Tab-separated table of C-alpha atoms in Angstrom:
chain	number	residue	atom	x	y	z
A	171	PRO	CA	52.192	105.454	127.002
A	172	ASN	CA	48.633	104.641	125.867
A	173	PRO	CA	47.140	101.352	127.049
A	174	ALA	CA	47.984	99.375	123.608
A	175	ALA	CA	51.572	100.405	123.927
A	176	ARG	CA	51.693	99.115	127.522
A	177	LEU	CA	50.305	95.865	126.193
A	178	ARG	CA	52.707	95.662	123.271
A	179	THR	CA	55.340	96.256	126.023
A	180	THR	CA	54.094	93.752	128.644
A	181	LEU	CA	53.558	90.949	125.733
A	182	ALA	CA	57.296	91.704	124.419
A	183	THR	CA	58.521	91.335	128.064
A	184	GLY	CA	56.853	87.988	128.634
A	185	TYR	CA	58.082	86.745	125.245
A	186	MET	CA	61.583	87.783	126.214
A	187	LEU	CA	61.307	85.930	129.631
A	188	ARG	CA	60.241	82.840	127.780
A	189	LEU	CA	63.156	83.320	125.354
A	190	LEU	CA	65.375	83.276	128.380
A	191	LEU	CA	63.806	80.384	129.915
A	192	ALA	CA	64.159	78.449	126.618
A	193	LEU	CA	67.888	79.299	126.396
A	194	ALA	CA	68.573	78.255	130.118
A	195	THR	CA	66.719	74.945	129.526
A	196	ALA	CA	68.830	74.398	126.264
A	197	ASP	CA	72.024	75.041	128.368
A	198	ALA	CA	70.811	72.621	131.063
A	199	LEU	CA	70.128	69.875	128.604
A	200	LEU	CA	73.694	70.294	127.136
A	201	LEU	CA	75.197	69.882	130.634
A	202	LEU	CA	73.044	66.976	131.643
A	203	ALA	CA	73.131	64.754	128.392
A	204	PRO	CA	75.421	61.864	128.660
A	205	ARG	CA	78.201	62.255	126.039
A	206	ARG	CA	77.380	58.705	124.478
A	207	LEU	CA	73.620	59.670	124.014
A	208	ALA	CA	75.031	62.057	121.336
A	209	SER	CA	75.465	60.279	117.998
A	210	ARG	CA	79.146	60.109	116.851
A	211	ARG	CA	77.990	60.144	113.269
A	212	ALA	CA	75.119	62.569	113.344
A	213	GLY	CA	77.513	65.520	114.329
A	214	LEU	CA	75.697	68.694	115.918
A	215	ALA	CA	71.921	68.905	115.224
A	216	SER	CA	70.260	72.089	114.550
A	217	MET	CA	67.456	73.451	116.804
A	218	THR	CA	65.425	76.543	116.216
A	219	LEU	CA	63.303	78.286	118.770
A	220	GLU	CA	60.684	80.666	117.553
A	221	ILE	CA	58.902	82.997	119.735
A	222	SER	CA	56.288	84.929	117.728
A	223	PRO	CA	54.580	87.650	119.850
A	224	PRO	CA	52.038	89.930	118.016
A	225	ASP	CA	52.870	92.835	115.607
A	226	GLY	CA	55.331	90.887	113.749
A	227	PHE	CA	58.139	90.337	116.363
A	228	VAL	CA	59.934	87.022	115.640
A	229	TRP	CA	62.594	85.920	118.150
A	230	GLY	CA	64.680	83.216	116.242
A	231	VAL	CA	67.377	81.514	118.392
A	232	ASN	CA	69.690	79.085	116.310
A	233	LEU	CA	71.519	76.728	118.443
A	234	ASP	CA	73.495	74.858	115.648
A	235	GLU	CA	76.760	75.304	117.801
A	236	GLY	CA	75.927	73.086	120.869
A	237	SER	CA	72.645	71.440	120.940
A	238	PRO	CA	72.609	67.640	121.478
A	239	PRO	CA	71.683	65.368	118.515
A	240	PRO	CA	68.907	62.907	119.224
A	241	PRO	CA	70.088	59.713	120.933
A	242	SER	CA	71.800	56.970	118.740
A	243	PRO	CA	70.012	53.850	118.170
A	244	PRO	CA	71.557	50.879	120.210
A	245	PRO	CA	74.233	48.790	118.377
A	246	SER	CA	73.282	45.643	116.887
A	247	ALA	CA	76.837	44.178	116.748
A	248	ALA	CA	80.547	45.354	118.166
A	249	LEU	CA	83.896	45.066	116.591
A	250	LEU	CA	86.487	44.842	119.698
A	251	PHE	CA	90.062	45.170	119.238
A	252	ASP	CA	92.888	44.150	121.470
A	253	CYS	CA	95.706	46.802	121.777
A	254	ASP	CA	99.323	45.305	121.982
A	255	GLY	CA	100.007	43.383	118.868
A	256	VAL	CA	96.912	44.249	117.223
A	257	LEU	CA	96.854	48.142	116.974
A	258	VAL	CA	100.681	48.283	117.324
A	259	GLU	CA	103.475	45.805	117.365
A	260	THR	CA	104.424	46.356	121.093
A	261	GLU	CA	105.434	42.965	122.268
A	262	GLU	CA	109.082	43.488	121.655
A	263	LEU	CA	108.908	47.098	123.427
A	264	HIS	CA	107.179	45.284	126.326
A	265	ARG	CA	110.056	42.805	126.462
A	266	VAL	CA	112.781	45.406	126.288
A	267	ALA	CA	110.870	47.384	129.083
A	268	TYR	CA	110.952	44.149	131.280
A	269	ASN	CA	114.484	43.543	130.964
A	270	MET	CA	115.143	47.313	131.653
A	271	ALA	CA	113.202	46.723	135.031
A	272	PHE	CA	115.131	43.654	135.723
A	273	GLU	CA	118.449	45.266	135.184
A	274	GLU	CA	117.347	48.179	137.305
A	275	PHE	CA	116.636	46.094	140.208
A	276	GLY	CA	119.554	43.856	139.538
A	277	LEU	CA	117.490	40.702	139.582
A	278	GLN	CA	119.560	37.475	139.886
A	279	ILE	CA	118.571	33.855	140.341
A	280	ALA	CA	121.538	31.673	141.600
A	281	GLY	CA	124.166	34.343	140.587
A	282	ALA	CA	122.697	34.766	136.874
A	283	PRO	CA	120.986	37.908	135.664
A	284	VAL	CA	117.264	37.693	134.782
A	285	VAL	CA	116.899	38.288	131.086
A	286	TRP	CA	114.006	37.567	128.820
A	287	SER	CA	114.930	36.562	125.281
A	288	LYS	CA	112.743	37.188	122.438
A	289	GLU	CA	111.676	33.589	121.873
A	290	TYR	CA	110.812	33.058	125.510
A	291	TYR	CA	108.969	36.352	125.552
A	292	SER	CA	106.957	35.182	122.738
A	293	PHE	CA	106.194	31.945	124.634
A	294	LEU	CA	105.153	33.850	127.686
A	295	ALA	CA	102.970	36.131	125.491
A	296	ASN	CA	101.044	33.308	124.088
A	297	THR	CA	100.661	31.418	127.749
A	298	VAL	CA	99.938	33.961	130.258
A	299	GLY	CA	97.910	37.358	130.027
A	300	GLY	CA	99.015	40.426	131.749
A	301	GLY	CA	102.460	41.505	132.972
A	302	LYS	CA	102.237	40.742	136.634
A	303	PRO	CA	100.792	37.172	135.775
A	304	LYS	CA	103.856	36.789	133.247
A	305	MET	CA	106.245	37.652	136.117
A	306	ARG	CA	104.736	35.509	138.572
A	307	TYR	CA	104.580	32.529	136.158
A	308	HIS	CA	108.296	32.874	135.332
A	309	PHE	CA	109.357	32.914	139.085
A	310	THR	CA	106.943	30.255	140.341
A	311	GLY	CA	105.526	28.217	137.431
A	312	LEU	CA	102.042	29.003	138.622
A	313	GLY	CA	99.384	30.633	136.712
A	314	ALA	CA	99.197	29.547	133.420
A	315	PRO	CA	95.963	27.686	131.838
A	316	GLU	CA	95.701	23.731	132.368
A	317	GLY	CA	97.451	21.909	129.949
A	318	ALA	CA	99.460	24.946	128.481
A	319	ARG	CA	102.981	24.137	127.274
A	320	THR	CA	105.981	24.631	129.478
A	321	HIS	CA	109.350	26.273	128.664
A	322	GLN	CA	112.797	25.289	129.957
A	323	ASP	CA	113.711	29.069	130.703
A	324	THR	CA	111.029	29.233	133.299
A	325	ALA	CA	112.865	30.020	136.533
A	326	LYS	CA	110.313	28.679	139.138
A	327	ALA	CA	112.500	30.539	141.719
A	328	TRP	CA	112.012	33.957	142.988
A	329	PRO	CA	114.884	36.503	142.346
A	330	ALA	CA	117.117	38.773	144.602
A	331	PRO	CA	116.849	42.268	143.761
A	332	THR	CA	120.509	42.690	144.267
A	333	ALA	CA	120.713	46.537	143.138
A	334	ARG	CA	118.086	47.323	145.873
A	335	GLY	CA	119.901	45.403	148.680
A	336	GLY	CA	117.184	43.061	149.063
A	337	ALA	CA	116.980	39.473	149.686
A	338	VAL	CA	115.073	36.600	147.879
A	339	PRO	CA	111.621	36.894	148.812
A	340	ALA	CA	110.654	34.485	151.528
A	341	ASP	CA	107.117	33.587	150.226
A	342	GLU	CA	104.601	34.619	147.558
A	343	ALA	CA	103.296	37.582	149.333
A	344	ALA	CA	106.877	39.217	149.293
A	345	GLY	CA	107.397	37.969	145.922
A	346	MET	CA	104.422	39.549	144.585
A	347	ALA	CA	105.345	42.874	146.433
A	348	LEU	CA	108.485	42.573	144.265
A	349	VAL	CA	106.730	41.943	141.062
A	350	ASP	CA	104.534	45.082	141.943
A	351	GLU	CA	107.459	47.336	142.130
A	352	LEU	CA	108.818	45.534	138.948
A	353	GLN	CA	105.738	46.391	137.110
A	354	ASP	CA	105.601	49.928	138.091
A	355	PHE	CA	109.156	50.542	136.751
A	356	LYS	CA	108.563	48.458	133.747
A	357	THR	CA	105.523	50.562	132.940
A	358	GLU	CA	107.557	53.931	133.133
A	359	CYS	CA	110.100	52.317	130.756
A	360	TYR	CA	107.231	51.094	128.396
A	361	LYS	CA	105.589	54.640	128.483
A	362	GLN	CA	108.788	56.170	127.001
A	363	LEU	CA	109.453	53.564	124.478
A	364	VAL	CA	105.934	53.188	123.034
A	365	THR	CA	105.780	57.233	122.051
A	366	LYS	CA	107.575	56.022	118.758
A	367	ALA	CA	105.427	53.147	117.986
A	368	GLY	CA	103.236	53.238	114.707
A	369	PRO	CA	100.117	51.525	113.982
A	370	ARG	CA	99.992	48.044	112.295
A	371	PRO	CA	99.214	48.137	108.449
A	372	GLY	CA	95.434	48.578	107.841
A	373	VAL	CA	94.053	48.501	111.371
A	374	LEU	CA	93.059	52.074	111.811
A	375	ALA	CA	91.465	52.170	108.325
A	376	LEU	CA	89.213	49.124	109.627
A	377	MET	CA	88.609	50.913	112.811
A	378	ASP	CA	87.324	53.987	110.886
A	379	SER	CA	85.215	52.029	108.598
A	380	ALA	CA	83.550	50.241	111.626
A	381	ILE	CA	83.005	53.608	113.526
A	382	ASP	CA	81.383	55.124	110.276
A	383	ALA	CA	79.249	52.121	109.899
A	384	PRO	CA	75.554	52.287	111.179
A	385	GLY	CA	74.711	49.998	114.072
A	386	ILE	CA	78.228	48.879	114.733
A	387	ALA	CA	79.818	49.642	118.089
A	388	VAL	CA	83.782	49.826	118.408
A	389	GLY	CA	85.971	49.269	121.287
A	390	ILE	CA	89.404	48.439	122.521
A	391	CYS	CA	89.926	45.687	125.199
A	392	SER	CA	93.487	45.525	126.344
A	393	ALA	CA	95.234	43.460	129.185
A	394	SER	CA	97.756	46.047	129.739
A	395	THR	CA	97.608	48.433	132.682
A	396	ARG	CA	96.096	51.654	131.918
A	397	GLY	CA	99.285	53.796	132.475
A	398	GLY	CA	100.930	51.935	129.371
A	399	PHE	CA	97.731	51.496	127.562
A	400	GLU	CA	97.097	55.065	127.461
A	401	LYS	CA	100.370	55.853	126.164
A	402	VAL	CA	99.713	53.485	123.334
A	403	VAL	CA	96.301	54.609	122.249
A	404	ASP	CA	97.263	58.326	122.688
A	405	ALA	CA	100.234	57.778	120.339
A	406	VAL	CA	98.637	55.327	117.820
A	407	VAL	CA	95.116	55.704	117.839
A	408	GLY	CA	94.703	59.547	118.823
A	409	GLN	CA	92.304	61.487	121.035
A	410	GLU	CA	89.780	62.351	118.215
A	411	ARG	CA	89.255	58.813	117.269
A	412	LEU	CA	89.572	57.515	120.761
A	413	ALA	CA	86.557	59.903	121.681
A	414	ARG	CA	84.525	58.139	119.094
A	415	LEU	CA	84.622	54.584	120.610
A	416	ASP	CA	81.833	52.918	122.388
A	417	VAL	CA	83.807	51.161	125.174
A	418	VAL	CA	87.581	51.336	126.192
A	419	ILE	CA	88.665	48.819	129.083
A	420	ALA	CA	92.011	48.208	130.275
A	421	GLY	CA	93.479	45.411	132.445
A	422	ASP	CA	93.012	47.428	135.538
A	423	ASP	CA	89.419	47.366	134.995
A	424	VAL	CA	88.839	43.711	135.395
A	425	SER	CA	90.171	41.276	138.097
A	426	ARG	CA	90.911	38.241	135.706
A	427	LYS	CA	93.172	38.617	133.090
A	428	LYS	CA	93.116	36.884	129.459
A	429	PRO	CA	92.838	34.216	128.711
A	430	HIS	CA	89.782	34.425	131.073
A	431	PRO	CA	86.822	36.056	129.021
A	432	GLU	CA	85.871	38.682	131.640
A	433	ILE	CA	87.227	41.676	129.635
A	434	TYR	CA	85.159	40.515	126.751
A	435	ASN	CA	82.036	39.771	128.892
A	436	VAL	CA	82.365	43.156	130.323
A	437	ALA	CA	82.479	44.950	127.000
A	438	ALA	CA	79.369	43.025	125.831
A	439	GLN	CA	77.548	43.899	129.014
A	440	ARG	CA	78.416	47.689	128.778
A	441	LEU	CA	77.104	47.536	124.970
A	442	GLY	CA	74.059	45.638	125.807
A	443	LEU	CA	75.013	43.051	123.057
A	444	SER	CA	75.203	39.222	123.304
A	445	SER	CA	78.274	37.539	122.976
A	446	ALA	CA	77.203	36.107	119.463
A	447	ASP	CA	76.892	39.766	117.941
A	448	CYS	CA	80.709	40.516	118.733
A	449	VAL	CA	83.735	40.059	116.698
A	450	VAL	CA	87.307	40.369	118.469
A	451	VAL	CA	90.659	41.031	116.587
A	452	GLU	CA	93.456	39.352	118.685
A	453	ASP	CA	97.135	38.521	117.969
A	454	SER	CA	97.932	35.717	120.315
A	455	ILE	CA	96.798	32.465	121.722
A	456	VAL	CA	96.009	33.934	125.007
A	457	GLY	CA	93.669	36.675	123.485
A	458	LEU	CA	91.965	34.004	121.078
A	459	ARG	CA	91.336	31.962	124.143
A	460	ALA	CA	89.719	34.787	125.896
A	461	ALA	CA	87.529	35.662	123.005
A	462	LYS	CA	86.448	32.004	122.459
A	463	ALA	CA	85.701	31.620	126.161
A	464	ALA	CA	83.443	34.625	125.809
A	465	ASN	CA	81.834	32.830	122.851
A	466	MET	CA	82.775	35.640	120.438
A	467	ARG	CA	83.971	35.371	116.951
A	468	CYS	CA	87.685	36.096	116.638
A	469	VAL	CA	89.981	37.208	113.868
A	470	ILE	CA	93.772	36.894	114.481
A	471	THR	CA	96.332	39.224	112.974
A	472	TYR	CA	99.527	37.140	114.025
A	473	THR	CA	103.171	38.721	114.131
A	474	PRO	CA	106.341	37.263	112.946
A	475	GLU	CA	106.809	35.783	116.497
A	476	THR	CA	103.390	34.314	116.654
A	477	GLN	CA	102.714	33.180	113.169
A	478	ALA	CA	103.747	29.620	113.963
A	479	GLU	CA	100.766	29.216	116.561
A	480	ASP	CA	98.187	26.879	115.343
A	481	PHE	CA	95.380	29.572	115.551
A	482	TYR	CA	92.834	27.642	113.562
A	483	ALA	CA	92.933	24.560	116.000
A	484	GLU	CA	92.386	26.884	118.762
A	485	GLY	CA	89.202	27.921	117.187
A	486	ALA	CA	90.065	31.120	115.173
A	487	ASP	CA	87.365	32.189	112.800
A	488	ALA	CA	90.083	33.869	110.533
A	489	LYS	CA	93.819	34.768	110.417
A	490	LEU	CA	96.061	36.749	108.443
A	491	LEU	CA	99.263	38.951	108.937
A	492	ASP	CA	97.609	42.209	109.042
A	493	PHE	CA	94.857	44.322	107.370
A	494	SER	CA	97.283	45.820	104.676
A	495	SER	CA	94.932	44.753	101.726
A	496	GLY	CA	92.400	47.193	102.596
A	497	VAL	CA	89.801	45.179	104.841
A	498	GLU	CA	86.658	47.093	105.719
A	499	VAL	CA	84.004	46.529	107.850
A	500	GLY	CA	81.848	44.975	105.414
A	501	ALA	CA	84.132	41.667	105.423
A	502	LEU	CA	82.916	41.337	108.968
A	503	PHE	CA	79.229	42.442	109.071
A	504	SER	CA	76.234	42.458	106.743
A	505	PRO	CA	74.974	45.991	105.753
A	506	GLU	CA	72.247	45.348	108.424
A	507	GLY	CA	74.791	45.146	110.923
A	508	ALA	CA	74.734	41.159	111.648
A	509	VAL	CA	77.911	39.271	112.075
A	510	LEU	CA	78.601	37.441	108.919
A	511	PRO	CA	78.685	33.455	108.858
A	512	GLU	CA	81.866	33.551	107.174
A	513	LEU	CA	84.560	36.339	108.052
A	514	LEU	CA	87.044	37.786	105.677
A	515	PRO	CA	86.541	35.452	103.031
A	516	GLY	CA	89.207	35.622	100.164
A	517	VAL	CA	91.497	37.452	102.464
A	518	ARG	CA	92.442	35.270	105.389
A	519	ASP	CA	94.891	32.568	105.169
A	520	PRO	CA	93.577	29.241	104.107
A	521	ARG	CA	92.769	26.686	106.707
A	522	PRO	CA	95.076	23.570	106.636
């Protein structure tokens, strides 16, 4: 070939190498970019690399199918949902699962079987957060917040697991070992029951409205163990919606259960927000106390079992049965992403 042809070949080869290097760099960026740096709202960005050697050659590579979008701006506020009782009415399923575990182990106290009634479980749900703490409280009377109400059905005695050939636990260490076994079995029962559960009215529409709102982070903070929690969110929230959330915390992820504020403090820290910028949706006194102890605003969606509780006296910013009236994110946050001074005006239950 003549010198000019050799030069064109050399230039074309050089540009091909540059093209391959650009493609490799783009692939590396896709692999290294943290998922949450990608905007959940912007979708996939379009990137075009043009390498234009002499003589009219144009190498255009469209990376629409996978290039990372620019990082999302940090959120200005957050909407945090409890799970059980808020996303789905699961409290009765929990009660049934506990009683299934008690029956499986043949739990007896003074010759009588251990069974939690609806009324007593409602008391427990509004007194102690988390499954193991509930059982510990029932069997010992320990673990409730100072000044909490008491109930005549609280056993304050360790049970004998008669179906497992076991004796009454000799001390708290042995008792808590039994509680661990009961909780494991109860979780498996609950996972089977919860697959048929459906969302509470309007709650997923509110969640979607918040996900689509610029500057609003959205998360779930549940006191449930991850095994049971994952079944709920898979069945009710769905993987596609779950992947768009900014923070998800289960009871296993924190050392102190509600009403301690740790779970909500951790959520705010992970989002880089102050507590004043967060709104929590809860359904129980225990959850409300956790939110208020974290200095967050709190909306209560009560259930038939908890509607008699005086949520406003405990500091709730708003309470209502559910979101079936079509509540959207604009009833909680301003267009600029700030928490409104008054939550759910015209929708919430009136204060006494």
